[in-house]
Amino acid sequence: MSGKEREVRDTMGAMHVPAGVYYGAQTARALANFRLTGRPVHPELIRGLAAVKWAAARANGRLGLLSEERCRAIEAAAREVFDGRLHEQFV
């Protein structure tokens, strides 16, 4: 593994991903094992997913199922995605 990669793990084991990506082992496996179209994910779908994540964090925070700190972190990340700052992470 070079300095340009990092190791990520899930229940199936370790995978190497580029150092600058936010995705993990499951996405790396999908990229390695499935033929993809080469077309990027539509930005409106990405925004929709971010809106759902934001709403779920807010609801679970209000129900006391997430700590306030974790809720704020998820909401902030969802806002970044919603605003288009992380769209390149959706392969």
PDB file of N, CA and C in Angstrom:
ATOM      1  N   MET A   1       0.848  -1.173   0.000  1.00  0.00           N
ATOM      2  CA  MET A   1       0.000   0.000   0.000  1.00  0.00           C
ATOM      3  C   MET A   1       0.892   1.233   0.000  1.00  0.00           C
ATOM      4  N   SER A   2       0.648   2.144  -0.918  1.00  0.00           N
ATOM      5  CA  SER A   2       1.451   3.364  -1.007  1.00  0.00           C
ATOM      6  C   SER A   2       0.839   4.458  -0.144  1.00  0.00           C
ATOM      7  N   GLY A   3       1.537   5.583  -0.018  1.00  0.00           N
ATOM      8  CA  GLY A   3       1.023   6.724   0.717  1.00  0.00           C
ATOM      9  C   GLY A   3      -0.177   7.359   0.048  1.00  0.00           C
ATOM     10  N   LYS A   4      -0.460   6.943  -1.170  1.00  0.00           N
ATOM     11  CA  LYS A   4      -1.595   7.491  -1.899  1.00  0.00           C
ATOM     12  C   LYS A   4      -2.847   6.641  -1.726  1.00  0.00           C
ATOM     13  N   GLU A   5      -2.749   5.623  -0.879  1.00  0.00           N
ATOM     14  CA  GLU A   5      -3.877   4.742  -0.592  1.00  0.00           C
ATOM     15  C   GLU A   5      -4.043   4.606   0.916  1.00  0.00           C
ATOM     16  N   ARG A   6      -5.227   4.161   1.299  1.00  0.00           N
ATOM     17  CA  ARG A   6      -5.464   3.814   2.691  1.00  0.00           C
ATOM     18  C   ARG A   6      -6.222   2.496   2.721  1.00  0.00           C
ATOM     19  N   GLU A   7      -6.091   1.796   3.811  1.00  0.00           N
ATOM     20  CA  GLU A   7      -6.793   0.526   3.965  1.00  0.00           C
ATOM     21  C   GLU A   7      -8.092   0.768   4.717  1.00  0.00           C
ATOM     22  N   VAL A   8      -9.180   0.210   4.187  1.00  0.00           N
ATOM     23  CA  VAL A   8     -10.476   0.265   4.857  1.00  0.00           C
ATOM     24  C   VAL A   8     -10.969  -1.163   5.036  1.00  0.00           C
ATOM     25  N   ARG A   9     -11.767  -1.381   6.065  1.00  0.00           N
ATOM     26  CA  ARG A   9     -12.232  -2.732   6.370  1.00  0.00           C
ATOM     27  C   ARG A   9     -13.743  -2.753   6.543  1.00  0.00           C
ATOM     28  N   ASP A  10     -14.311  -3.887   6.223  1.00  0.00           N
ATOM     29  CA  ASP A  10     -15.700  -4.170   6.542  1.00  0.00           C
ATOM     30  C   ASP A  10     -15.783  -5.638   6.928  1.00  0.00           C
ATOM     31  N   THR A  11     -16.971  -6.202   6.979  1.00  0.00           N
ATOM     32  CA  THR A  11     -17.116  -7.584   7.419  1.00  0.00           C
ATOM     33  C   THR A  11     -16.486  -8.589   6.464  1.00  0.00           C
ATOM     34  N   MET A  12     -16.221  -8.168   5.232  1.00  0.00           N
ATOM     35  CA  MET A  12     -15.608  -9.066   4.257  1.00  0.00           C
ATOM     36  C   MET A  12     -14.090  -8.950   4.222  1.00  0.00           C
ATOM     37  N   GLY A  13     -13.539  -8.009   4.956  1.00  0.00           N
ATOM     38  CA  GLY A  13     -12.092  -7.871   4.998  1.00  0.00           C
ATOM     39  C   GLY A  13     -11.607  -6.497   4.580  1.00  0.00           C
ATOM     40  N   ALA A  14     -10.335  -6.437   4.238  1.00  0.00           N
ATOM     41  CA  ALA A  14      -9.675  -5.172   3.925  1.00  0.00           C
ATOM     42  C   ALA A  14      -9.704  -4.884   2.429  1.00  0.00           C
ATOM     43  N   MET A  15      -9.760  -3.615   2.113  1.00  0.00           N
ATOM     44  CA  MET A  15      -9.665  -3.113   0.738  1.00  0.00           C
ATOM     45  C   MET A  15      -8.773  -1.882   0.771  1.00  0.00           C
ATOM     46  N   HIS A  16      -8.138  -1.593  -0.359  1.00  0.00           N
ATOM     47  CA  HIS A  16      -7.359  -0.369  -0.489  1.00  0.00           C
ATOM     48  C   HIS A  16      -8.133   0.605  -1.355  1.00  0.00           C
ATOM     49  N   VAL A  17      -8.194   1.841  -0.886  1.00  0.00           N
ATOM     50  CA  VAL A  17      -8.867   2.903  -1.630  1.00  0.00           C
ATOM     51  C   VAL A  17      -7.916   4.085  -1.751  1.00  0.00           C
ATOM     52  N   PRO A  18      -8.117   4.949  -2.745  1.00  0.00           N
ATOM     53  CA  PRO A  18      -7.282   6.149  -2.829  1.00  0.00           C
ATOM     54  C   PRO A  18      -7.396   6.977  -1.547  1.00  0.00           C
ATOM     55  N   ALA A  19      -6.320   7.599  -1.154  1.00  0.00           N
ATOM     56  CA  ALA A  19      -6.278   8.322   0.120  1.00  0.00           C
ATOM     57  C   ALA A  19      -7.294   9.449   0.204  1.00  0.00           C
ATOM     58  N   GLY A  20      -7.627  10.081  -0.889  1.00  0.00           N
ATOM     59  CA  GLY A  20      -8.483  11.260  -0.837  1.00  0.00           C
ATOM     60  C   GLY A  20      -9.975  11.020  -0.955  1.00  0.00           C
ATOM     61  N   VAL A  21     -10.410   9.770  -0.952  1.00  0.00           N
ATOM     62  CA  VAL A  21     -11.845   9.510  -1.124  1.00  0.00           C
ATOM     63  C   VAL A  21     -12.517   9.277   0.218  1.00  0.00           C
ATOM     64  N   TYR A  22     -13.823   9.541   0.260  1.00  0.00           N
ATOM     65  CA  TYR A  22     -14.598   9.336   1.473  1.00  0.00           C
ATOM     66  C   TYR A  22     -15.290   7.978   1.495  1.00  0.00           C
ATOM     67  N   TYR A  23     -15.378   7.303   0.341  1.00  0.00           N
ATOM     68  CA  TYR A  23     -16.076   6.026   0.342  1.00  0.00           C
ATOM     69  C   TYR A  23     -15.205   4.939   0.951  1.00  0.00           C
ATOM     70  N   GLY A  24     -15.845   3.809   1.263  1.00  0.00           N
ATOM     71  CA  GLY A  24     -15.148   2.752   1.964  1.00  0.00           C
ATOM     72  C   GLY A  24     -15.075   1.451   1.196  1.00  0.00           C
ATOM     73  N   ALA A  25     -14.981   0.371   1.947  1.00  0.00           N
ATOM     74  CA  ALA A  25     -14.716  -0.950   1.387  1.00  0.00           C
ATOM     75  C   ALA A  25     -15.829  -1.419   0.455  1.00  0.00           C
ATOM     76  N   GLN A  26     -17.079  -1.198   0.800  1.00  0.00           N
ATOM     77  CA  GLN A  26     -18.173  -1.690  -0.036  1.00  0.00           C
ATOM     78  C   GLN A  26     -18.185  -1.019  -1.399  1.00  0.00           C
ATOM     79  N   THR A  27     -17.952   0.271  -1.449  1.00  0.00           N
ATOM     80  CA  THR A  27     -17.891   0.963  -2.735  1.00  0.00           C
ATOM     81  C   THR A  27     -16.673   0.512  -3.525  1.00  0.00           C
ATOM     82  N   ALA A  28     -15.548   0.334  -2.851  1.00  0.00           N
ATOM     83  CA  ALA A  28     -14.337  -0.147  -3.534  1.00  0.00           C
ATOM     84  C   ALA A  28     -14.586  -1.521  -4.154  1.00  0.00           C
ATOM     85  N   ARG A  29     -15.286  -2.394  -3.431  1.00  0.00           N
ATOM     86  CA  ARG A  29     -15.609  -3.717  -3.978  1.00  0.00           C
ATOM     87  C   ARG A  29     -16.524  -3.608  -5.189  1.00  0.00           C
ATOM     88  N   ALA A  30     -17.509  -2.738  -5.113  1.00  0.00           N
ATOM     89  CA  ALA A  30     -18.414  -2.557  -6.247  1.00  0.00           C
ATOM     90  C   ALA A  30     -17.642  -2.078  -7.469  1.00  0.00           C
ATOM     91  N   LEU A  31     -16.739  -1.134  -7.277  1.00  0.00           N
ATOM     92  CA  LEU A  31     -15.941  -0.627  -8.390  1.00  0.00           C
ATOM     93  C   LEU A  31     -15.067  -1.723  -8.997  1.00  0.00           C
ATOM     94  N   ALA A  32     -14.551  -2.609  -8.152  1.00  0.00           N
ATOM     95  CA  ALA A  32     -13.669  -3.669  -8.630  1.00  0.00           C
ATOM     96  C   ALA A  32     -14.425  -4.817  -9.300  1.00  0.00           C
ATOM     97  N   ASN A  33     -15.656  -5.048  -8.878  1.00  0.00           N
ATOM     98  CA  ASN A  33     -16.355  -6.256  -9.307  1.00  0.00           C
ATOM     99  C   ASN A  33     -17.500  -6.067 -10.294  1.00  0.00           C
ATOM    100  N   PHE A  34     -17.956  -4.848 -10.483  1.00  0.00           N
ATOM    101  CA  PHE A  34     -19.094  -4.627 -11.358  1.00  0.00           C
ATOM    102  C   PHE A  34     -18.731  -3.675 -12.484  1.00  0.00           C
ATOM    103  N   ARG A  35     -19.177  -4.020 -13.672  1.00  0.00           N
ATOM    104  CA  ARG A  35     -18.977  -3.140 -14.806  1.00  0.00           C
ATOM    105  C   ARG A  35     -19.895  -1.932 -14.649  1.00  0.00           C
ATOM    106  N   LEU A  36     -19.319  -0.763 -14.733  1.00  0.00           N
ATOM    107  CA  LEU A  36     -20.097   0.461 -14.566  1.00  0.00           C
ATOM    108  C   LEU A  36     -20.217   1.184 -15.891  1.00  0.00           C
ATOM    109  N   THR A  37     -21.200   2.044 -15.997  1.00  0.00           N
ATOM    110  CA  THR A  37     -21.462   2.739 -17.255  1.00  0.00           C
ATOM    111  C   THR A  37     -20.473   3.855 -17.536  1.00  0.00           C
ATOM    112  N   GLY A  38     -19.790   4.343 -16.503  1.00  0.00           N
ATOM    113  CA  GLY A  38     -18.920   5.496 -16.684  1.00  0.00           C
ATOM    114  C   GLY A  38     -19.665   6.811 -16.558  1.00  0.00           C
ATOM    115  N   ARG A  39     -20.988   6.715 -16.416  1.00  0.00           N
ATOM    116  CA  ARG A  39     -21.777   7.931 -16.223  1.00  0.00           C
ATOM    117  C   ARG A  39     -21.842   8.272 -14.744  1.00  0.00           C
ATOM    118  N   PRO A  40     -21.665   9.529 -14.404  1.00  0.00           N
ATOM    119  CA  PRO A  40     -21.724   9.906 -12.993  1.00  0.00           C
ATOM    120  C   PRO A  40     -23.160   9.850 -12.462  1.00  0.00           C
ATOM    121  N   VAL A  41     -23.277   9.791 -11.140  1.00  0.00           N
ATOM    122  CA  VAL A  41     -24.583   9.835 -10.495  1.00  0.00           C
ATOM    123  C   VAL A  41     -25.173  11.221 -10.746  1.00  0.00           C
ATOM    124  N   HIS A  42     -26.462  11.271 -11.067  1.00  0.00           N
ATOM    125  CA  HIS A  42     -27.113  12.555 -11.352  1.00  0.00           C
ATOM    126  C   HIS A  42     -27.090  13.435 -10.097  1.00  0.00           C
ATOM    127  N   PRO A  43     -26.726  14.693 -10.242  1.00  0.00           N
ATOM    128  CA  PRO A  43     -26.626  15.587  -9.086  1.00  0.00           C
ATOM    129  C   PRO A  43     -27.914  15.697  -8.267  1.00  0.00           C
ATOM    130  N   GLU A  44     -29.064  15.613  -8.908  1.00  0.00           N
ATOM    131  CA  GLU A  44     -30.315  15.715  -8.143  1.00  0.00           C
ATOM    132  C   GLU A  44     -30.543  14.492  -7.268  1.00  0.00           C
ATOM    133  N   LEU A  45     -30.080  13.318  -7.705  1.00  0.00           N
ATOM    134  CA  LEU A  45     -30.172  12.133  -6.859  1.00  0.00           C
ATOM    135  C   LEU A  45     -29.257  12.292  -5.644  1.00  0.00           C
ATOM    136  N   ILE A  46     -28.074  12.798  -5.868  1.00  0.00           N
ATOM    137  CA  ILE A  46     -27.138  13.024  -4.759  1.00  0.00           C
ATOM    138  C   ILE A  46     -27.742  14.014  -3.765  1.00  0.00           C
ATOM    139  N   ARG A  47     -28.315  15.091  -4.281  1.00  0.00           N
ATOM    140  CA  ARG A  47     -28.949  16.083  -3.399  1.00  0.00           C
ATOM    141  C   ARG A  47     -30.100  15.468  -2.613  1.00  0.00           C
ATOM    142  N   GLY A  48     -30.883  14.616  -3.275  1.00  0.00           N
ATOM    143  CA  GLY A  48     -31.995  13.955  -2.598  1.00  0.00           C
ATOM    144  C   GLY A  48     -31.519  13.045  -1.477  1.00  0.00           C
ATOM    145  N   LEU A  49     -30.460  12.283  -1.738  1.00  0.00           N
ATOM    146  CA  LEU A  49     -29.900  11.422  -0.698  1.00  0.00           C
ATOM    147  C   LEU A  49     -29.408  12.249   0.488  1.00  0.00           C
ATOM    148  N   ALA A  50     -28.786  13.375   0.194  1.00  0.00           N
ATOM    149  CA  ALA A  50     -28.294  14.250   1.264  1.00  0.00           C
ATOM    150  C   ALA A  50     -29.447  14.813   2.090  1.00  0.00           C
ATOM    151  N   ALA A  51     -30.534  15.179   1.428  1.00  0.00           N
ATOM    152  CA  ALA A  51     -31.693  15.708   2.144  1.00  0.00           C
ATOM    153  C   ALA A  51     -32.291  14.658   3.079  1.00  0.00           C
ATOM    154  N   VAL A  52     -32.348  13.410   2.616  1.00  0.00           N
ATOM    155  CA  VAL A  52     -32.864  12.326   3.456  1.00  0.00           C
ATOM    156  C   VAL A  52     -31.949  12.098   4.654  1.00  0.00           C
ATOM    157  N   LYS A  53     -30.637  12.090   4.431  1.00  0.00           N
ATOM    158  CA  LYS A  53     -29.687  11.908   5.536  1.00  0.00           C
ATOM    159  C   LYS A  53     -29.827  13.035   6.560  1.00  0.00           C
ATOM    160  N   TRP A  54     -29.957  14.265   6.075  1.00  0.00           N
ATOM    161  CA  TRP A  54     -30.106  15.410   6.968  1.00  0.00           C
ATOM    162  C   TRP A  54     -31.374  15.263   7.809  1.00  0.00           C
ATOM    163  N   ALA A  55     -32.486  14.928   7.157  1.00  0.00           N
ATOM    164  CA  ALA A  55     -33.754  14.789   7.862  1.00  0.00           C
ATOM    165  C   ALA A  55     -33.707  13.641   8.872  1.00  0.00           C
ATOM    166  N   ALA A  56     -33.082  12.533   8.496  1.00  0.00           N
ATOM    167  CA  ALA A  56     -32.978  11.392   9.409  1.00  0.00           C
ATOM    168  C   ALA A  56     -32.136  11.754  10.632  1.00  0.00           C
ATOM    169  N   ALA A  57     -31.052  12.471  10.419  1.00  0.00           N
ATOM    170  CA  ALA A  57     -30.220  12.902  11.544  1.00  0.00           C
ATOM    171  C   ALA A  57     -31.009  13.821  12.462  1.00  0.00           C
ATOM    172  N   ARG A  58     -31.723  14.749  11.877  1.00  0.00           N
ATOM    173  CA  ARG A  58     -32.524  15.693  12.672  1.00  0.00           C
ATOM    174  C   ARG A  58     -33.581  14.942  13.487  1.00  0.00           C
ATOM    175  N   ALA A  59     -34.307  14.031  12.848  1.00  0.00           N
ATOM    176  CA  ALA A  59     -35.357  13.282  13.544  1.00  0.00           C
ATOM    177  C   ALA A  59     -34.777  12.411  14.655  1.00  0.00           C
ATOM    178  N   ASN A  60     -33.699  11.693  14.354  1.00  0.00           N
ATOM    179  CA  ASN A  60     -33.103  10.824  15.356  1.00  0.00           C
ATOM    180  C   ASN A  60     -32.468  11.615  16.491  1.00  0.00           C
ATOM    181  N   GLY A  61     -31.972  12.797  16.189  1.00  0.00           N
ATOM    182  CA  GLY A  61     -31.459  13.670  17.238  1.00  0.00           C
ATOM    183  C   GLY A  61     -32.568  14.133  18.164  1.00  0.00           C
ATOM    184  N   ARG A  62     -33.676  14.536  17.579  1.00  0.00           N
ATOM    185  CA  ARG A  62     -34.811  14.995  18.398  1.00  0.00           C
ATOM    186  C   ARG A  62     -35.398  13.867  19.242  1.00  0.00           C
ATOM    187  N   LEU A  63     -35.319  12.642  18.751  1.00  0.00           N
ATOM    188  CA  LEU A  63     -35.819  11.496  19.511  1.00  0.00           C
ATOM    189  C   LEU A  63     -34.823  11.011  20.567  1.00  0.00           C
ATOM    190  N   GLY A  64     -33.646  11.607  20.579  1.00  0.00           N
ATOM    191  CA  GLY A  64     -32.628  11.215  21.545  1.00  0.00           C
ATOM    192  C   GLY A  64     -31.871   9.959  21.159  1.00  0.00           C
ATOM    193  N   LEU A  65     -31.979   9.552  19.900  1.00  0.00           N
ATOM    194  CA  LEU A  65     -31.294   8.348  19.431  1.00  0.00           C
ATOM    195  C   LEU A  65     -29.892   8.636  18.913  1.00  0.00           C
ATOM    196  N   LEU A  66     -29.577   9.907  18.703  1.00  0.00           N
ATOM    197  CA  LEU A  66     -28.241  10.350  18.315  1.00  0.00           C
ATOM    198  C   LEU A  66     -27.806  11.425  19.294  1.00  0.00           C
ATOM    199  N   SER A  67     -26.535  11.425  19.624  1.00  0.00           N
ATOM    200  CA  SER A  67     -26.026  12.507  20.463  1.00  0.00           C
ATOM    201  C   SER A  67     -26.100  13.804  19.663  1.00  0.00           C
ATOM    202  N   GLU A  68     -26.136  14.908  20.384  1.00  0.00           N
ATOM    203  CA  GLU A  68     -26.178  16.211  19.719  1.00  0.00           C
ATOM    204  C   GLU A  68     -24.959  16.413  18.830  1.00  0.00           C
ATOM    205  N   GLU A  69     -23.798  15.982  19.307  1.00  0.00           N
ATOM    206  CA  GLU A  69     -22.559  16.120  18.537  1.00  0.00           C
ATOM    207  C   GLU A  69     -22.625  15.328  17.230  1.00  0.00           C
ATOM    208  N   ARG A  70     -23.072  14.083  17.310  1.00  0.00           N
ATOM    209  CA  ARG A  70     -23.170  13.243  16.118  1.00  0.00           C
ATOM    210  C   ARG A  70     -24.228  13.791  15.158  1.00  0.00           C
ATOM    211  N   CYS A  71     -25.334  14.241  15.697  1.00  0.00           N
ATOM    212  CA  CYS A  71     -26.391  14.830  14.873  1.00  0.00           C
ATOM    213  C   CYS A  71     -25.868  16.033  14.100  1.00  0.00           C
ATOM    214  N   ARG A  72     -25.163  16.924  14.777  1.00  0.00           N
ATOM    215  CA  ARG A  72     -24.602  18.110  14.111  1.00  0.00           C
ATOM    216  C   ARG A  72     -23.602  17.713  13.030  1.00  0.00           C
ATOM    217  N   ALA A  73     -22.780  16.706  13.304  1.00  0.00           N
ATOM    218  CA  ALA A  73     -21.781  16.267  12.321  1.00  0.00           C
ATOM    219  C   ALA A  73     -22.457  15.710  11.068  1.00  0.00           C
ATOM    220  N   ILE A  74     -23.480  14.886  11.245  1.00  0.00           N
ATOM    221  CA  ILE A  74     -24.188  14.319  10.092  1.00  0.00           C
ATOM    222  C   ILE A  74     -24.903  15.421   9.319  1.00  0.00           C
ATOM    223  N   GLU A  75     -25.549  16.332  10.015  1.00  0.00           N
ATOM    224  CA  GLU A  75     -26.234  17.440   9.347  1.00  0.00           C
ATOM    225  C   GLU A  75     -25.240  18.284   8.540  1.00  0.00           C
ATOM    226  N   ALA A  76     -24.067  18.548   9.103  1.00  0.00           N
ATOM    227  CA  ALA A  76     -23.062  19.352   8.398  1.00  0.00           C
ATOM    228  C   ALA A  76     -22.565  18.629   7.149  1.00  0.00           C
ATOM    229  N   ALA A  77     -22.305  17.325   7.273  1.00  0.00           N
ATOM    230  CA  ALA A  77     -21.850  16.552   6.114  1.00  0.00           C
ATOM    231  C   ALA A  77     -22.939  16.497   5.043  1.00  0.00           C
ATOM    232  N   ALA A  78     -24.175  16.289   5.463  1.00  0.00           N
ATOM    233  CA  ALA A  78     -25.287  16.250   4.503  1.00  0.00           C
ATOM    234  C   ALA A  78     -25.432  17.593   3.794  1.00  0.00           C
ATOM    235  N   ARG A  79     -25.213  18.670   4.500  1.00  0.00           N
ATOM    236  CA  ARG A  79     -25.306  20.004   3.894  1.00  0.00           C
ATOM    237  C   ARG A  79     -24.209  20.185   2.847  1.00  0.00           C
ATOM    238  N   GLU A  80     -22.999  19.705   3.147  1.00  0.00           N
ATOM    239  CA  GLU A  80     -21.907  19.780   2.172  1.00  0.00           C
ATOM    240  C   GLU A  80     -22.272  19.039   0.893  1.00  0.00           C
ATOM    241  N   VAL A  81     -22.813  17.839   1.055  1.00  0.00           N
ATOM    242  CA  VAL A  81     -23.214  17.047  -0.109  1.00  0.00           C
ATOM    243  C   VAL A  81     -24.343  17.757  -0.840  1.00  0.00           C
ATOM    244  N   PHE A  82     -25.345  18.219  -0.121  1.00  0.00           N
ATOM    245  CA  PHE A  82     -26.488  18.899  -0.726  1.00  0.00           C
ATOM    246  C   PHE A  82     -26.034  20.115  -1.533  1.00  0.00           C
ATOM    247  N   ASP A  83     -25.057  20.831  -1.012  1.00  0.00           N
ATOM    248  CA  ASP A  83     -24.553  22.037  -1.684  1.00  0.00           C
ATOM    249  C   ASP A  83     -23.617  21.741  -2.855  1.00  0.00           C
ATOM    250  N   GLY A  84     -23.329  20.456  -3.087  1.00  0.00           N
ATOM    251  CA  GLY A  84     -22.532  20.084  -4.253  1.00  0.00           C
ATOM    252  C   GLY A  84     -21.040  20.033  -4.033  1.00  0.00           C
ATOM    253  N   ARG A  85     -20.598  20.165  -2.791  1.00  0.00           N
ATOM    254  CA  ARG A  85     -19.161  20.208  -2.543  1.00  0.00           C
ATOM    255  C   ARG A  85     -18.502  18.830  -2.523  1.00  0.00           C
ATOM    256  N   LEU A  86     -19.287  17.758  -2.507  1.00  0.00           N
ATOM    257  CA  LEU A  86     -18.709  16.413  -2.451  1.00  0.00           C
ATOM    258  C   LEU A  86     -19.237  15.481  -3.538  1.00  0.00           C
ATOM    259  N   HIS A  87     -19.825  16.028  -4.560  1.00  0.00           N
ATOM    260  CA  HIS A  87     -20.449  15.184  -5.591  1.00  0.00           C
ATOM    261  C   HIS A  87     -19.454  14.244  -6.264  1.00  0.00           C
ATOM    262  N   GLU A  88     -18.192  14.621  -6.343  1.00  0.00           N
ATOM    263  CA  GLU A  88     -17.201  13.761  -7.002  1.00  0.00           C
ATOM    264  C   GLU A  88     -16.943  12.481  -6.211  1.00  0.00           C
ATOM    265  N   GLN A  89     -17.388  12.430  -4.964  1.00  0.00           N
ATOM    266  CA  GLN A  89     -17.210  11.233  -4.143  1.00  0.00           C
ATOM    267  C   GLN A  89     -18.216  10.130  -4.483  1.00  0.00           C
ATOM    268  N   PHE A  90     -19.241  10.461  -5.245  1.00  0.00           N
ATOM    269  CA  PHE A  90     -20.265   9.491  -5.622  1.00  0.00           C
ATOM    270  C   PHE A  90     -19.889   8.909  -6.983  1.00  0.00           C
ATOM    271  N   VAL A  91     -19.320   7.706  -6.959  1.00  0.00           N
ATOM    272  CA  VAL A  91     -18.788   7.095  -8.184  1.00  0.00           C
ATOM    273  C   VAL A  91     -19.819   6.234  -8.870  1.00  0.00           C
TER     274      VAL A  91
END
